[in-house]
Structure formats: C-alpha cells, structure tokens
C-alpha cells in the first residue's frame, strides 16, 4: 500500500505539499492511504484533518517519535525509515517523485475572505533566534501602518521543547499591534493561513514557514534573518527564493524602513 510522509517543521511539511507527489496523490485517492505526519508543529495536522478527502486518510501523528529519533542523532533517510518502522509502514512504499507543478488545495473551516492584503509573521518555530527582535517588529509595523491595504499578523502559540529541556518556542503575542489596518489572527488554522498567503499581495516577516509558502506561490517576500544565518550563507534548499526580483532579504541590522516601504508599494 502506498504511503505518504510529511516530517520536520511546518515549513518542511508545506514544501512537501507543494513539491512532492504525495499531496497530489492524497487529493486524488479513492482508497485508504497511510499518512505519517511527524512535525514538531502541533498544528500541521490541520492540513489533513480538514482536507476534503480526509475520509481516505489513515493518519499517524508521530511528532513525539520525530523528536525522539532526532535527539538520538538520526537524520535524513534514517529518521524516515525509523518513523516508517514504528508505524508499520513499508518505507519502500512511500510516494516519491515530483508534484509536476500540481497546485495544492487547502481546506479549512475558518477561511478569511480577503484579497490583496499583506501577511506579517513576526515569530518563528525556533524563537531563540529566528523570531524578529522586538525593535524590528516595531520598525516593520510602522511601515505596514503606512500602506493602503489590510495587514494580517499571524501568530500561534505552542510549546516546543529543545535539547536538555530547553524551551525554544512558547507564546506568540502580537495583540499590542492590533488596530488601524492591522488585524491580529492568533488562532487561524494552518490551511486557512496557507490560503491567506495564496490571496495575499506580499509576505513580510521572519524566516519561517509562511515565507516558504509565499515563495512557492511566487508572492513578493520581505524576509528578515539573523546575521550570518546559515540557510542564506550556504544557499540551502530553504533559501530557494533568494535572489528573485520580488524578494527583499535582509539581516536584522540591515532592515531599512524606507527601502521596505518602497519595496512593498511596488507590488
């Protein structure tokens, strides 16, 4: 029996939905398909629970096993094999290959009826270094308030433990930003949030899940990251949108309010 695997962070799950054949198969199947979901983001499961074809999904939520295997030193195909073994799924039966340009459809019970807005995500799954510093959030908000469009600030609180009992993510609180053209959405489901990206004019914020989605939808992106951030230094797969005409990428100290406003007014 064919099976699908979606693992690691929410950004990784989103990338798999867009780039791997698995999500397309799930959208089309008329037979039961096992899905191994092993994401440290507890809300990634909403993509599958609300899906119009969910009646055919056999869903294994193995976030705890991913963390266990990762902390034990497993990486790449080894962690995937361990997840499959635990779920009783044949690793050789995982759906592979390209999505062939298939545009994923996301179903949600809480869609936001909006077009032409900007999505601002100030926080990230690893808040210890990828969430925007408070002063940069304030600088960005001052720019966003000057724009002639609706701005949605997307947040979601959850506890993510790291190594040695260190908490690397907890509360995302942007309530103080509410007002004027800015609306804070603190409990929007993941599929509704992805559709908010689809109908947006641009994404602004941290190096996180929604910036990946925005790039995959070819939206203008203004993304900010720590100094000497490894994903940009090594040009990893996560930085595939850097260098595009419609991308503004800056290290935190380099963000210029005037340049940001000019960039966002272009689109």
Short mmCIF file of C-alpha atoms in Angstrom, two decimals:
data_model
loop_
_atom_site.label_atom_id
_atom_site.label_comp_id
_atom_site.label_asym_id
_atom_site.label_seq_id
_atom_site.Cartn_x
_atom_site.Cartn_y
_atom_site.Cartn_z
CA UNK A 1 0.00 0.00 0.00
CA UNK A 2 1.35 3.45 -0.93
CA UNK A 3 2.00 5.83 1.96
CA UNK A 4 2.86 9.50 2.45
CA UNK A 5 5.41 11.06 4.80
CA UNK A 6 5.44 14.68 5.99
CA UNK A 7 8.16 15.37 8.57
CA UNK A 8 10.12 18.06 10.45
CA UNK A 9 8.95 21.69 10.75
CA UNK A 10 5.79 23.23 9.36
CA UNK A 11 7.83 24.81 6.57
CA UNK A 12 9.08 21.33 5.60
CA UNK A 13 5.53 19.98 5.58
CA UNK A 14 4.41 22.87 3.37
CA UNK A 15 7.32 22.31 0.97
CA UNK A 16 6.37 18.63 0.68
CA UNK A 17 2.76 19.57 -0.11
CA UNK A 18 3.95 21.73 -2.99
CA UNK A 19 6.95 19.82 -4.31
CA UNK A 20 6.36 16.12 -3.66
CA UNK A 21 3.84 13.92 -5.48
CA UNK A 22 2.39 12.72 -2.16
CA UNK A 23 -0.07 15.57 -1.59
CA UNK A 24 -1.36 15.34 -5.16
CA UNK A 25 -1.96 11.61 -4.66
CA UNK A 26 -3.82 12.31 -1.41
CA UNK A 27 -6.07 14.78 -3.20
CA UNK A 28 -6.95 12.21 -5.86
CA UNK A 29 -7.08 8.92 -3.98
CA UNK A 30 -10.28 6.91 -3.64
CA UNK A 31 -8.59 4.29 -1.44
CA UNK A 32 -7.21 4.48 2.12
CA UNK A 33 -3.69 5.92 2.26
CA UNK A 34 -1.48 5.91 5.38
CA UNK A 35 -0.04 9.33 6.21
CA UNK A 36 2.87 9.66 8.61
CA UNK A 37 2.94 13.19 9.99
CA UNK A 38 5.95 13.86 12.19
CA UNK A 39 6.16 17.61 12.72
CA UNK A 40 7.17 19.46 15.85
CA UNK A 41 4.46 21.99 14.96
CA UNK A 42 1.27 20.55 16.51
CA UNK A 43 -0.97 22.43 14.07
CA UNK A 44 0.43 20.88 10.88
CA UNK A 45 -2.13 18.09 11.30
CA UNK A 46 -4.91 20.57 10.43
CA UNK A 47 -3.88 20.37 6.76
CA UNK A 48 -5.03 16.75 6.72
CA UNK A 49 -7.86 16.75 9.26
CA UNK A 50 -9.80 19.39 7.33
CA UNK A 51 -8.98 18.08 3.86
CA UNK A 52 -11.98 17.32 1.63
CA UNK A 53 -10.57 13.83 1.03
CA UNK A 54 -9.80 13.10 4.70
CA UNK A 55 -12.15 10.11 4.77
CA UNK A 56 -9.46 8.19 2.90
CA UNK A 57 -6.58 9.18 5.21
CA UNK A 58 -5.06 6.83 7.78
CA UNK A 59 -3.27 9.44 9.84
CA UNK A 60 -0.31 8.69 12.13
CA UNK A 61 0.64 11.76 14.17
CA UNK A 62 4.20 10.92 15.24
CA UNK A 63 5.62 14.27 16.33
CA UNK A 64 6.90 12.70 19.56
CA UNK A 65 8.78 9.98 17.66
CA UNK A 66 10.40 12.51 15.33
CA UNK A 67 11.77 14.40 18.33
CA UNK A 68 12.91 11.14 19.93
CA UNK A 69 14.72 9.96 16.81
CA UNK A 70 16.18 13.41 16.08
CA UNK A 71 17.53 13.73 19.62
CA UNK A 72 19.03 10.26 19.24
CA UNK A 73 21.08 11.52 16.29
CA UNK A 74 19.09 10.18 13.34
CA UNK A 75 18.89 12.35 10.23
CA UNK A 76 17.60 12.22 6.67
CA UNK A 77 16.58 8.84 5.33
CA UNK A 78 17.46 7.15 8.63
CA UNK A 79 14.86 9.12 10.56
CA UNK A 80 12.31 8.47 7.80
CA UNK A 81 12.96 4.73 7.98
CA UNK A 82 12.60 4.77 11.76
CA UNK A 83 9.26 6.58 11.51
CA UNK A 84 8.00 4.08 8.94
CA UNK A 85 9.14 1.13 11.03
CA UNK A 86 7.37 2.49 14.10
CA UNK A 87 4.13 2.99 12.16
CA UNK A 88 4.37 -0.39 10.47
CA UNK A 89 4.63 1.23 7.02
CA UNK A 90 6.96 -0.08 4.32
CA UNK A 91 9.49 2.67 3.62
CA UNK A 92 9.79 1.42 0.04
CA UNK A 93 6.09 2.21 -0.48
CA UNK A 94 6.41 5.93 0.29
CA UNK A 95 5.08 8.13 -2.51
CA UNK A 96 8.03 9.79 -4.21
CA UNK A 97 8.70 11.99 -7.18
CA UNK A 98 7.80 15.50 -8.19
CA UNK A 99 4.39 17.10 -7.88
CA UNK A 100 4.76 18.07 -11.56
CA UNK A 101 3.55 21.57 -10.84
CA UNK A 102 0.38 20.50 -9.03
CA UNK A 103 -1.03 23.44 -7.08
CA UNK A 104 -2.14 22.19 -3.66
CA UNK A 105 -5.65 22.92 -2.46
CA UNK A 106 -6.14 23.51 1.27
CA UNK A 107 -9.48 23.15 3.05
CA UNK A 108 -10.28 24.98 6.28
CA UNK A 109 -13.31 25.75 8.46
CA UNK A 110 -12.16 29.32 9.13
CA UNK A 111 -11.30 30.92 5.79
CA UNK A 112 -10.61 34.66 5.76
CA UNK A 113 -12.45 36.43 2.96
CA UNK A 114 -9.79 38.86 1.77
CA UNK A 115 -7.76 39.71 -1.32
CA UNK A 116 -4.71 41.92 -1.83
CA UNK A 117 -3.59 42.04 1.80
CA UNK A 118 -0.14 41.62 3.35
CA UNK A 119 0.68 38.77 5.72
CA UNK A 120 3.12 39.57 8.55
CA UNK A 121 4.65 36.70 10.54
CA UNK A 122 6.94 38.14 13.22
CA UNK A 123 7.60 34.89 15.08
CA UNK A 124 9.15 31.55 14.14
CA UNK A 125 9.19 27.95 15.35
CA UNK A 126 12.63 28.45 16.85
CA UNK A 127 12.04 31.66 18.74
CA UNK A 128 15.53 31.65 20.25
CA UNK A 129 16.99 33.23 17.11
CA UNK A 130 14.54 33.33 14.16
CA UNK A 131 11.70 35.34 15.68
CA UNK A 132 12.14 39.03 14.92
CA UNK A 133 13.64 41.19 17.68
CA UNK A 134 11.05 43.49 19.32
CA UNK A 135 12.62 46.64 17.90
CA UNK A 136 12.49 45.19 14.38
CA UNK A 137 8.85 44.20 14.84
CA UNK A 138 8.07 47.80 15.80
CA UNK A 139 10.01 49.20 12.84
CA UNK A 140 8.19 46.86 10.46
CA UNK A 141 4.78 47.68 11.92
CA UNK A 142 5.40 51.40 11.47
CA UNK A 143 5.94 50.72 7.75
CA UNK A 144 2.91 48.46 7.46
CA UNK A 145 0.63 51.08 9.01
CA UNK A 146 1.51 53.46 6.17
CA UNK A 147 0.35 51.10 3.43
CA UNK A 148 -3.08 51.38 1.77
CA UNK A 149 -4.06 47.77 2.36
CA UNK A 150 -5.16 45.34 5.06
CA UNK A 151 -2.38 43.67 7.04
CA UNK A 152 -2.88 40.35 8.84
CA UNK A 153 -0.46 39.43 11.63
CA UNK A 154 -0.39 35.65 12.00
CA UNK A 155 0.59 34.08 15.34
CA UNK A 156 0.12 30.69 17.00
CA UNK A 157 1.31 29.79 20.50
CA UNK A 158 2.59 26.32 21.35
CA UNK A 159 5.37 24.84 23.44
CA UNK A 160 8.32 23.36 21.56
CA UNK A 161 10.98 21.75 23.73
CA UNK A 162 14.58 21.64 22.62
CA UNK A 163 17.58 19.70 23.80
CA UNK A 164 18.38 19.49 27.51
CA UNK A 165 14.83 20.54 28.47
CA UNK A 166 15.30 23.97 26.90
CA UNK A 167 12.11 25.57 25.54
CA UNK A 168 12.76 27.10 22.11
CA UNK A 169 9.19 28.21 21.36
CA UNK A 170 6.22 29.12 23.54
CA UNK A 171 3.97 32.19 23.45
CA UNK A 172 3.44 34.31 20.34
CA UNK A 173 1.74 37.51 21.48
CA UNK A 174 1.14 40.32 18.98
CA UNK A 175 -2.06 41.73 20.47
CA UNK A 176 -0.43 45.13 21.02
CA UNK A 177 -0.13 45.53 17.23
CA UNK A 178 -3.90 45.39 16.64
CA UNK A 179 -5.57 48.49 15.24
CA UNK A 180 -5.96 50.58 12.12
CA UNK A 181 -5.23 48.47 9.04
CA UNK A 182 -3.65 45.71 11.16
CA UNK A 183 -5.62 42.67 12.32
CA UNK A 184 -4.03 40.02 14.53
CA UNK A 185 -5.06 36.40 13.84
CA UNK A 186 -3.86 34.27 16.72
CA UNK A 187 -5.73 31.00 16.12
CA UNK A 188 -6.19 30.67 12.37
CA UNK A 189 -5.83 27.06 11.21
CA UNK A 190 -2.83 26.16 9.08
CA UNK A 191 -4.84 25.51 5.88
CA UNK A 192 -6.68 28.83 6.29
CA UNK A 193 -3.34 30.56 6.82
CA UNK A 194 -1.92 28.98 3.66
CA UNK A 195 -4.96 30.23 1.73
CA UNK A 196 -4.36 33.67 3.26
CA UNK A 197 -0.92 33.55 1.62
CA UNK A 198 -2.48 32.46 -1.69
CA UNK A 199 -4.76 35.51 -1.77
CA UNK A 200 -2.17 38.00 -0.46
CA UNK A 201 -0.17 40.65 -2.27
CA UNK A 202 3.00 40.02 -0.23
CA UNK A 203 4.58 38.34 2.80
CA UNK A 204 6.70 40.14 5.41
CA UNK A 205 8.42 38.67 8.41
CA UNK A 206 10.70 36.08 9.90
CA UNK A 207 12.49 33.20 8.22
CA UNK A 208 9.75 30.70 8.89
CA UNK A 209 7.01 28.50 7.45
CA UNK A 210 4.95 31.15 5.68
CA UNK A 211 7.92 32.62 3.85
CA UNK A 212 8.38 29.17 2.27
CA UNK A 213 4.70 29.12 1.28
CA UNK A 214 4.91 32.64 -0.14
CA UNK A 215 7.89 31.72 -2.30
CA UNK A 216 6.13 28.59 -3.52
CA UNK A 217 3.19 30.80 -4.53
CA UNK A 218 5.62 33.28 -6.16
CA UNK A 219 4.49 36.11 -3.90
CA UNK A 220 6.68 39.13 -3.13
CA UNK A 221 8.60 38.36 0.06
CA UNK A 222 10.39 40.64 2.52
CA UNK A 223 12.16 38.24 4.87
CA UNK A 224 14.49 39.11 7.77
CA UNK A 225 17.00 36.78 9.42
CA UNK A 226 19.91 36.74 11.89
CA UNK A 227 23.39 37.91 10.95
CA UNK A 228 25.35 35.17 9.13
CA UNK A 229 22.27 32.95 9.07
CA UNK A 230 23.35 29.52 7.83
CA UNK A 231 20.47 28.97 5.39
CA UNK A 232 21.43 32.09 3.45
CA UNK A 233 25.18 31.66 3.83
CA UNK A 234 25.13 28.14 2.37
CA UNK A 235 22.31 28.78 -0.13
CA UNK A 236 20.33 25.84 1.20
CA UNK A 237 17.11 24.46 -0.25
CA UNK A 238 15.27 26.68 2.24
CA UNK A 239 16.62 29.81 0.55
CA UNK A 240 15.45 28.96 -2.96
CA UNK A 241 13.61 32.28 -3.35
CA UNK A 242 16.57 34.49 -2.51
CA UNK A 243 17.77 36.49 -5.48
CA UNK A 244 14.33 36.86 -7.03
CA UNK A 245 13.31 40.33 -8.15
CA UNK A 246 10.28 40.15 -5.86
CA UNK A 247 12.29 39.18 -2.76
CA UNK A 248 13.87 41.54 -0.25
CA UNK A 249 16.14 39.61 2.12
CA UNK A 250 17.92 41.36 4.98
CA UNK A 251 19.87 40.57 8.10
CA UNK A 252 18.21 42.15 11.12
CA UNK A 253 20.56 45.19 11.43
CA UNK A 254 20.27 45.95 7.69
CA UNK A 255 16.50 46.43 7.55
CA UNK A 256 15.78 49.94 6.31
CA UNK A 257 12.24 51.24 6.83
CA UNK A 258 12.23 53.44 3.73
CA UNK A 259 13.51 50.64 1.49
CA UNK A 260 10.97 48.23 2.95
CA UNK A 261 8.10 50.63 2.31
CA UNK A 262 9.28 51.26 -1.27
CA UNK A 263 9.55 47.51 -1.87
CA UNK A 264 6.05 46.78 -0.58
CA UNK A 265 4.48 49.62 -2.58
CA UNK A 266 5.84 48.10 -5.79
CA UNK A 267 3.51 45.11 -5.68
#
